[in-house]
């Protein structure tokens, strides 16, 4: 990176920080301190202003890029490569309830001897583990060997008492979405990571499009799909925890997302909308409430449909009673039974399937689609890490130079999800080219991309019509 790039990044940081400071003052928000003891909606409220959120993202991206260019490259790459040690330390503290113990101890903190006694670990080893995380701003060492929570370690808090967790360890992650996600990831994905190279280099599995020949199946040493693994009686706790991971993910999606995904006003009275692999219908319920004259069919597998019927009976029974909303069993790889559909929704389904399966699903919809039908896909579309022409990206605007156009490591989560999809399913979070190829080869044509979640930059709705 040239000297001017370094100065340019420093300027970007200064400008963005000034924007954050001014907007926070104008709107009475506090910029949270790293050492504040907890993490809450309140501590993150400053980010609810979209201009602040944008400036914070630019500042963080520029800081990370600046550090990368100024650190010795070997130091930088080493710290990237030893991510497994970070994972190990987070896992120990999460599963040993260190954050809950420190919350109960209060802001003065607790000596590691007491923490270790409460969680049944060796104090000198635990001290090194917590200090390792503290060095990365997770926890705070207030005096030698005395630790306390900060805003980052607060995210690990299940908000249960240590007494309750000890009495009911299987229920530790109930209703605790983010800790459940981390626990799941550090258990499952870690086992996948260690065999990723061995699996990919083998001629037989390197190009696998099979759901039972994955990095996951090798890492967990099973001959079954990801979903069957969780249904197995030996994995009762993992299954329970996974339910709360999904609930946590759904809870952070904006409830009005479906309205940003498509201009529903253009649908005529009595239009039929089919939500393919629609789960229990969480996404379509707001649509049914606002557009009371359209018909909605939510299709999924039998057990999910039964759960969905219970959900609608409790939350919006009128829609079921009138017959305007139906939940029906349908395997999306079989011919689509509903004709005369105005809009098909396929939300967060495609990324769970290898491309051969996606083509089958999209072909089934294309066979059933009339010439006026639209297909609305909701999924991440991952940008390239280089600048491209406008027709090769989903957004008109790119991030300012010299930042990477995808914000670099700040947008790590979407690319990590892509890795997980590869591990679990031999599937992907597609790039615009991959998605276009899948749609074109099955008789669809993309007409529009829309951003639907201000917090999740790459989550898009993709509107397609029969080609
Ligand atoms: C990640 S969930 C997405 C659910 C919903 N679209 C949403 O965004 O809330 C994927 C859904 O696909 C369903 N599914 C998996 N295989 C299916 C199949 N062969 N036919 C129909 N649905 C299926 C699952 O049961 C699950 O509800």
Coordinates of C-alpha atoms and ligand atoms in Angstrom, one line a residue:
X1 CA 0.0 0.0 0.0
X2 CA 1.4 3.4 -0.9
X3 CA 2.0 6.2 1.6
X4 CA -1.0 8.1 0.1
X5 CA -3.2 5.1 0.8
X6 CA -2.2 5.0 4.4
X7 CA -2.9 8.7 4.7
X8 CA -6.2 8.3 2.8
X9 CA -7.3 5.6 5.3
X10 CA -6.3 7.8 8.2
X11 CA -8.4 10.7 6.7
X12 CA -11.4 8.3 6.2
X13 CA -11.1 7.3 9.9
X14 CA -11.0 10.9 11.0
X15 CA -14.0 12.0 8.8
X16 CA -16.1 9.1 9.8
X17 CA -15.4 9.4 13.5
X18 CA -16.4 13.1 13.4
X19 CA -19.7 12.1 11.7
X20 CA -20.3 9.6 14.5
X21 CA -19.5 12.1 17.2
X22 CA -21.7 14.8 15.7
X23 CA -24.7 12.6 15.1
X24 CA -24.5 11.0 18.5
X25 CA -24.4 14.5 20.1
X26 CA -27.3 15.7 18.0
X27 CA -29.4 12.7 18.8
X28 CA -28.4 12.2 22.4
X29 CA -26.7 8.9 21.9
X30 CA -23.6 7.8 23.8
X31 CA -20.8 6.1 22.0
X32 CA -20.4 3.1 24.2
X33 CA -17.1 2.5 26.0
X34 CA -15.4 -0.8 25.4
X35 CA -15.0 -1.3 29.1
X36 CA -18.7 -0.7 30.0
X37 CA -19.8 -3.9 31.8
X38 CA -22.6 -5.1 29.7
X39 CA -23.9 -5.6 26.3
X40 CA -27.6 -4.6 25.7
X41 CA -29.9 -3.0 23.1
X42 CA -29.2 0.2 24.9
X43 CA -25.4 0.0 24.7
X44 CA -25.8 -0.5 20.9
X45 CA -28.5 2.2 20.4
X46 CA -26.2 4.6 18.7
X47 CA -26.0 2.3 15.7
X48 CA -29.8 2.5 15.2
X49 CA -29.2 5.7 13.2
X50 CA -28.3 4.5 9.7
X51 CA -25.8 7.3 9.1
X52 CA -24.0 6.4 12.3
X53 CA -24.0 2.7 11.4
X54 CA -22.6 3.5 8.0
X55 CA -19.8 5.8 9.4
X56 CA -19.0 3.2 12.1
X57 CA -18.6 0.5 9.5
X58 CA -16.3 2.7 7.3
X59 CA -14.2 3.6 10.4
X60 CA -13.8 0.0 11.4
X61 CA -13.0 -1.2 7.9
X62 CA -10.4 1.6 7.5
X63 CA -8.9 0.8 10.9
X64 CA -8.6 -2.9 10.1
X65 CA -7.1 -2.2 6.6
X66 CA -4.6 0.3 8.2
X67 CA -3.5 -2.2 10.8
X68 CA -3.1 -4.8 8.1
X69 CA -0.8 -2.5 6.1
X70 CA 1.3 -1.4 9.0
X71 CA 1.8 -4.6 11.0
X72 CA 4.6 -6.9 9.9
X73 CA 2.9 -9.3 7.4
X74 CA 4.1 -12.4 9.2
X75 CA 2.5 -11.1 12.5
X76 CA -0.7 -10.3 10.7
X77 CA -1.0 -13.7 9.0
X78 CA 0.1 -15.5 12.1
X79 CA -2.7 -14.0 14.1
X80 CA -5.2 -14.9 11.3
X81 CA -3.9 -18.5 11.1
X82 CA -4.1 -19.1 14.9
X83 CA -7.8 -18.3 14.9
X84 CA -8.2 -21.9 16.3
X85 CA -6.6 -20.8 19.6
X86 CA -9.0 -17.9 19.8
X87 CA -11.9 -20.3 19.2
X88 CA -10.6 -22.6 21.9
X89 CA -10.4 -19.8 24.4
X90 CA -13.9 -18.5 23.7
X91 CA -15.3 -22.0 23.9
X92 CA -13.7 -22.6 27.3
X93 CA -15.1 -19.3 28.8
X94 CA -18.5 -19.9 27.2
X95 CA -19.0 -23.4 28.3
X96 CA -17.4 -22.8 31.7
X97 CA -19.9 -20.0 32.4
X98 CA -17.2 -17.4 33.0
X99 CA -19.3 -14.5 31.8
X100 CA -22.3 -15.5 34.1
X101 CA -19.9 -15.9 37.0
X102 CA -18.4 -12.4 36.4
X103 CA -21.8 -10.8 36.0
X104 CA -22.9 -12.2 39.4
X105 CA -19.6 -11.0 40.9
X106 CA -20.4 -7.4 39.9
X107 CA -18.2 -4.6 38.6
X108 CA -15.3 -5.1 41.0
X109 CA -14.4 -8.3 39.2
X110 CA -13.3 -11.7 40.6
X111 CA -10.0 -13.3 41.3
X112 CA -9.3 -16.2 38.9
X113 CA -8.9 -18.6 41.9
X114 CA -12.6 -18.0 42.7
X115 CA -13.7 -18.1 39.1
X116 CA -11.9 -21.4 38.6
X117 CA -13.3 -22.9 41.8
X118 CA -16.8 -22.0 40.6
X119 CA -16.4 -23.6 37.2
X120 CA -14.2 -26.5 38.3
X121 CA -11.1 -25.7 36.2
X122 CA -7.4 -25.3 37.0
X123 CA -6.9 -21.6 38.0
X124 CA -3.4 -21.0 36.4
X125 CA -4.6 -22.4 33.1
X126 CA -7.9 -20.5 33.2
X127 CA -6.1 -17.3 34.1
X128 CA -4.0 -17.6 30.9
X129 CA -7.1 -18.4 28.8
X130 CA -9.0 -15.3 30.1
X131 CA -6.0 -13.1 29.7
X132 CA -5.6 -14.3 26.1
X133 CA -9.1 -13.1 25.4
X134 CA -8.6 -9.9 27.4
X135 CA -5.7 -9.1 25.1
X136 CA -8.3 -9.2 22.3
X137 CA -10.7 -6.9 24.3
X138 CA -12.9 -9.7 25.5
X139 CA -13.1 -9.3 29.4
X140 CA -11.0 -6.8 31.4
X141 CA -8.1 -7.5 33.8
X142 CA -8.8 -4.9 36.5
X143 CA -5.9 -6.1 38.8
X144 CA -3.4 -8.9 38.3
X145 CA -5.5 -12.1 37.9
X146 CA -8.8 -10.2 38.7
X147 CA -11.2 -10.2 35.7
X148 CA -14.5 -8.5 34.9
X149 CA -16.9 -8.4 32.0
X150 CA -16.9 -5.7 29.3
X151 CA -19.3 -5.0 26.5
X152 CA -17.8 -7.7 24.3
X153 CA -17.7 -10.5 26.8
X154 CA -21.3 -9.5 27.7
X155 CA -22.4 -11.0 24.4
X156 CA -21.6 -14.4 25.9
X157 CA -24.1 -14.0 28.7
X158 CA -27.1 -16.4 28.6
X159 CA -28.6 -14.2 31.3
X160 CA -29.3 -17.2 33.5
X161 CA -28.0 -17.6 37.0
X162 CA -25.1 -20.0 37.6
X163 CA -27.4 -21.9 39.9
X164 CA -30.0 -22.4 37.2
X165 CA -27.4 -23.4 34.6
X166 CA -25.8 -26.0 37.0
X167 CA -29.2 -27.4 37.8
X168 CA -30.3 -27.7 34.2
X169 CA -27.2 -27.7 31.9
X170 CA -29.3 -29.0 28.9
X171 CA -31.4 -25.8 29.1
X172 CA -28.4 -23.4 29.2
X173 CA -28.9 -22.1 25.7
X174 CA -32.7 -21.9 25.8
X175 CA -33.8 -18.5 24.5
X176 CA -30.2 -17.3 24.4
X177 CA -29.7 -16.9 20.6
X178 CA -26.2 -15.5 20.3
X179 CA -24.5 -17.7 23.0
X180 CA -26.3 -20.7 21.4
X181 CA -24.9 -19.7 18.0
X182 CA -21.4 -19.5 19.3
X183 CA -21.7 -22.8 21.2
X184 CA -23.0 -24.5 18.1
X185 CA -20.3 -23.1 15.9
X186 CA -17.5 -23.9 18.3
X187 CA -18.7 -27.4 18.7
X188 CA -19.6 -28.3 15.1
X189 CA -17.6 -26.0 12.8
X190 CA -14.4 -26.5 14.7
X191 CA -14.6 -30.2 13.9
X192 CA -15.2 -29.4 10.3
X193 CA -12.3 -26.9 10.0
X194 CA -9.7 -29.5 11.0
X195 CA -10.6 -31.8 8.2
X196 CA -11.4 -29.2 5.5
X197 CA -8.1 -29.6 3.7
X198 CA -8.1 -33.4 3.9
X199 CA -11.6 -33.5 2.5
X200 CA -11.0 -31.1 -0.3
X201 CA -7.8 -32.6 -1.5
X202 CA -9.3 -36.1 -1.9
X203 CA -10.3 -36.7 -5.5
X204 CA -13.6 -38.3 -4.6
X205 CA -15.0 -35.5 -2.4
X206 CA -13.4 -32.4 -3.8
X207 CA -16.2 -31.7 -6.2
X208 CA -18.9 -33.5 -4.2
X209 CA -22.5 -32.2 -4.7
X210 CA -23.8 -34.8 -2.2
X211 CA -25.3 -34.0 1.1
X212 CA -23.7 -37.0 2.8
X213 CA -20.2 -36.5 1.5
X214 CA -19.3 -33.2 3.1
X215 CA -16.6 -31.7 5.2
X216 CA -19.2 -31.9 8.0
X217 CA -19.8 -35.6 7.6
X218 CA -16.1 -36.3 7.7
X219 CA -15.5 -33.9 10.6
X220 CA -18.3 -35.4 12.7
X221 CA -17.5 -38.9 11.4
X222 CA -21.0 -39.7 10.3
X223 CA -22.6 -40.9 7.1
X224 CA -25.7 -38.7 7.2
X225 CA -26.8 -35.3 6.2
X226 CA -26.5 -32.3 8.5
X227 CA -30.3 -32.3 9.2
X228 CA -30.4 -36.1 9.9
X229 CA -27.5 -35.7 12.3
X230 CA -29.4 -33.2 14.5
X231 CA -32.5 -35.5 14.5
X232 CA -30.5 -38.4 15.8
X233 CA -31.4 -39.3 19.4
X234 CA -27.7 -39.0 20.5
X235 CA -27.8 -35.4 19.5
X236 CA -30.7 -34.2 21.6
X237 CA -28.8 -31.4 23.3
X238 CA -27.3 -30.2 20.0
X239 CA -30.8 -30.3 18.4
X240 CA -32.3 -28.3 21.2
X241 CA -29.5 -25.7 21.1
X242 CA -29.8 -25.4 17.3
X243 CA -33.5 -24.6 17.7
X244 CA -32.5 -21.5 19.7
X245 CA -29.8 -20.6 17.2
X246 CA -32.5 -20.4 14.5
X247 CA -34.9 -18.6 16.7
X248 CA -32.1 -16.0 17.5
X249 CA -31.4 -15.5 13.8
X250 CA -35.1 -15.0 13.0
X251 CA -35.5 -12.6 15.9
X252 CA -32.8 -10.2 14.5
X253 CA -34.4 -10.1 11.0
X254 CA -36.4 -6.9 10.6
X255 CA -40.1 -7.8 10.8
X256 CA -40.9 -5.6 7.8
X257 CA -38.3 -7.3 5.5
X258 CA -40.9 -8.8 3.3
X259 CA -42.3 -5.4 2.4
X260 CA -38.9 -4.3 1.1
X261 CA -38.5 -7.4 -0.9
X262 CA -41.0 -6.6 -3.6
X263 CA -43.6 -4.0 -4.6
X264 CA -46.6 -6.0 -3.4
X265 CA -49.0 -3.2 -4.3
X266 CA -48.9 -4.3 -8.0
X267 CA -50.5 -7.7 -7.2
X268 CA -54.2 -7.7 -8.0
X269 CA -57.0 -8.7 -5.7
X270 CA -57.1 -12.5 -5.2
X271 CA -53.4 -12.9 -6.3
X272 CA -51.8 -16.1 -5.1
X273 CA -48.4 -16.0 -3.3
X274 CA -46.6 -19.2 -2.6
X275 CA -43.8 -19.3 0.0
X276 CA -41.7 -22.3 -1.0
X277 CA -39.9 -23.9 1.9
X278 CA -41.6 -21.2 3.9
X279 CA -41.0 -22.7 7.3
X280 CA -43.8 -21.9 9.7
X281 CA -44.6 -18.7 7.8
X282 CA -42.9 -16.1 10.0
X283 CA -41.9 -14.1 7.0
X284 CA -45.3 -14.2 5.3
X285 CA -47.4 -13.4 8.3
X286 CA -46.8 -9.6 8.1
X287 CA -47.7 -9.8 4.4
X288 CA -51.0 -11.6 5.2
X289 CA -51.9 -9.0 7.8
X290 CA -51.2 -6.0 5.5
X291 CA -52.6 -7.3 2.2
X292 CA -55.9 -8.9 3.3
X293 CA -57.1 -9.7 -0.2
X294 CA -54.2 -11.9 -1.4
X295 CA -54.0 -15.6 -0.9
X296 CA -50.9 -17.1 0.6
X297 CA -49.8 -20.8 0.5
X298 CA -46.9 -21.8 2.7
X299 CA -45.3 -25.0 1.6
X300 CA -42.8 -27.1 3.6
X301 CA -42.2 -30.6 4.9
X302 CA -44.9 -32.4 6.9
X303 CA -43.6 -31.8 10.5
X304 CA -42.9 -28.1 9.8
X305 CA -46.4 -27.6 8.3
X306 CA -48.0 -29.1 11.5
X307 CA -45.9 -26.7 13.6
X308 CA -46.8 -23.8 11.2
X309 CA -50.5 -24.5 11.6
X310 CA -50.2 -24.3 15.4
X311 CA -48.2 -21.0 15.0
X312 CA -50.9 -19.4 12.8
X313 CA -53.8 -20.8 14.9
X314 CA -52.2 -19.0 17.9
X315 CA -51.1 -15.7 16.2
X316 CA -53.6 -15.1 13.4
X317 CA -56.4 -17.7 13.4
X318 CA -58.7 -15.6 11.2
X319 CA -56.4 -16.0 8.2
X320 CA -56.5 -19.8 8.4
X321 CA -60.3 -19.9 9.1
X322 CA -61.1 -17.8 6.0
X323 CA -58.9 -20.1 3.9
X324 CA -56.9 -17.1 2.7
X325 CA -53.7 -18.6 4.2
X326 CA -53.0 -22.3 3.8
X327 CA -50.1 -24.4 5.0
X328 CA -49.5 -27.4 2.7
X329 CA -47.0 -30.2 2.6
X330 CA -44.9 -30.1 -0.6
X331 CA -41.4 -31.3 -1.4
X332 CA -39.9 -28.5 -3.5
X333 CA -38.1 -31.0 -5.7
X334 CA -41.4 -32.4 -6.9
X335 CA -43.6 -30.7 -9.5
X336 CA -45.2 -27.6 -8.1
X337 CA -49.0 -28.3 -7.7
X338 CA -50.3 -24.8 -7.6
X339 CA -51.0 -23.1 -10.9
X340 CA -51.8 -19.4 -11.6
X341 CA -49.3 -18.2 -9.0
X342 CA -48.5 -14.5 -9.0
X343 CA -45.4 -14.6 -6.9
X344 CA -43.2 -17.4 -5.6
X345 CA -41.1 -16.6 -2.5
X346 CA -37.9 -18.6 -1.9
X347 CA -36.4 -17.2 1.3
X348 CA -33.2 -18.4 2.8
X349 CA -33.6 -21.8 1.2
X350 CA -31.2 -21.9 -1.7
X351 CA -28.0 -21.5 0.3
X352 CA -28.7 -24.9 2.0
X353 CA -28.4 -26.8 -1.3
X354 CA -25.7 -27.7 -3.8
X355 CA -26.2 -26.2 -7.3
X356 CA -27.6 -29.5 -8.8
X357 CA -30.4 -29.4 -6.3
X358 CA -31.1 -25.7 -6.7
X359 CA -31.4 -26.1 -10.5
X360 CA -34.1 -28.8 -9.8
X361 CA -36.0 -26.6 -7.4
X362 CA -35.9 -23.6 -9.8
X363 CA -36.9 -25.7 -12.8
X364 CA -39.9 -27.0 -10.9
X365 CA -41.0 -23.4 -10.3
X366 CA -40.3 -22.4 -13.8
X367 CA -42.5 -25.3 -15.2
X368 CA -45.4 -24.1 -13.0
X369 CA -44.9 -20.3 -13.7
X370 CA -47.2 -18.4 -16.0
X371 CA -45.7 -15.7 -18.1
X372 CA -46.7 -13.0 -15.5
X373 CA -45.3 -14.8 -12.5
X374 CA -42.4 -13.4 -10.4
X375 CA -39.9 -15.2 -8.4
X376 CA -38.6 -13.5 -5.3
X377 CA -35.4 -15.0 -3.9
X378 CA -34.2 -13.8 -0.5
X379 CA -30.6 -14.7 0.3
X380 CA -27.1 -13.3 0.6
X381 CA -25.5 -12.3 -2.7
X382 CA -21.8 -12.0 -1.9
X383 CA -19.8 -9.3 -3.7
X384 CA -16.4 -9.9 -5.2
X385 CA -13.4 -8.4 -3.3
X386 CA -12.5 -6.3 -6.3
X387 CA -14.2 -3.4 -8.1
X388 CA -16.5 -4.5 -11.0
X389 CA -18.8 -2.9 -13.5
X390 CA -22.3 -1.9 -12.4
X391 CA -23.9 -4.9 -14.1
X392 CA -21.7 -7.3 -12.1
X393 CA -22.8 -6.1 -8.7
X394 CA -26.1 -5.8 -6.8
X395 CA -25.6 -2.2 -5.5
X396 CA -25.2 0.9 -7.6
X397 CA -22.7 2.3 -5.0
X398 CA -19.3 0.8 -4.1
X399 CA -17.4 1.6 -0.9
X400 CA -14.9 4.5 -1.1
X401 CA -11.3 3.7 -2.2
X402 CA -8.9 2.6 -0.8
X403 CA -11.3 0.4 1.2
X404 CA -12.1 -3.0 -0.3
X405 CA -15.4 -2.7 -2.1
X406 CA -17.0 -5.3 0.2
X407 CA -15.6 -3.5 3.4
X408 CA -13.1 -6.3 3.9
X409 CA -12.9 -8.0 7.3
X410 CA -15.8 -5.9 8.7
X411 CA -18.1 -8.1 6.6
X412 CA -16.6 -11.3 7.7
X413 CA -19.9 -12.9 8.8
X414 CA -21.4 -13.3 5.4
X415 CA -18.3 -14.9 4.0
X416 CA -18.0 -17.1 7.1
X417 CA -21.6 -18.2 6.5
X418 CA -20.5 -19.2 3.0
X419 CA -17.7 -21.4 4.5
X420 CA -20.3 -23.0 6.8
X421 CA -22.6 -23.7 3.8
X422 CA -19.6 -25.4 2.1
X423 CA -18.8 -27.5 5.2
X424 CA -22.4 -28.6 5.9
X425 CA -24.0 -29.0 2.5
X426 CA -21.5 -28.5 -0.3
X427 CA -23.6 -25.4 -1.0
X428 CA -22.8 -21.7 -1.2
X429 CA -23.8 -18.1 -0.5
X430 CA -23.7 -17.2 -4.2
X431 CA -22.0 -14.4 -6.1
X432 CA -24.1 -12.5 -8.6
X433 CA -22.5 -14.6 -11.4
X434 CA -23.4 -17.9 -9.7
X435 CA -26.9 -16.8 -9.0
X436 CA -27.4 -15.4 -12.6
X437 CA -26.1 -18.7 -14.0
X438 CA -28.5 -20.8 -11.8
X439 CA -31.4 -18.7 -12.8
X440 CA -30.6 -18.4 -16.5
X441 CA -30.0 -22.1 -16.9
X442 CA -33.5 -22.8 -15.4
X443 CA -35.4 -20.3 -17.6
X444 CA -35.5 -17.2 -15.3
X445 CA -34.2 -13.7 -15.8
X446 CA -33.2 -11.4 -13.0
X447 CA -34.9 -8.0 -13.2
X448 CA -34.0 -6.3 -9.9
X449 CA -32.0 -6.6 -6.7
X450 CA -33.2 -4.9 -3.5
X451 CA -31.5 -4.3 -0.1
X452 CA -33.9 -5.5 2.5
X453 CA -32.0 -5.4 5.8
X454 CA -30.0 -2.3 6.8
X455 CA -27.9 -4.4 9.3
X456 CA -27.1 -7.1 6.8
X457 CA -25.4 -5.5 3.9
X458 CA -25.4 -8.5 1.5
X459 CA -28.9 -9.9 2.2
X460 CA -30.9 -9.1 -1.0
X461 CA -34.2 -9.8 -2.5
X462 CA -33.7 -10.9 -6.1
X463 CA -36.7 -10.4 -8.4
X464 CA -36.8 -12.7 -11.5
X465 CA -39.3 -13.4 -14.2
X466 CA -39.7 -16.1 -16.8
X467 CA -37.1 -15.5 -19.5
Ligands
LIG1 C1 -33.6 -22.2 6.4 S1 -35.2 -22.7 6.4 C2 -36.0 -21.2 5.8 C3 -37.5 -21.1 6.2 C4 -38.2 -19.9 5.7 N1 -38.2 -19.7 4.3 C5 -37.7 -18.6 6.4 O1 -36.9 -17.9 5.8 O2 -38.1 -18.4 7.5 C6 -35.4 -23.8 5.1 C7 -36.7 -24.5 5.0 O3 -36.7 -25.4 3.9 C8 -37.5 -26.6 4.3 N2 -37.2 -27.7 3.4 C9 -36.1 -28.5 3.4 N3 -36.2 -29.4 2.5 C10 -37.4 -29.2 1.9 C11 -38.0 -29.9 0.8 N4 -37.5 -30.9 0.1 N5 -39.2 -29.4 0.4 C12 -39.8 -28.4 1.1 N6 -39.2 -27.7 2.1 C13 -38.0 -28.1 2.5 C14 -37.1 -26.8 5.8 O4 -38.0 -27.6 6.4 C15 -37.0 -25.3 6.3 O5 -38.3 -24.9 6.8

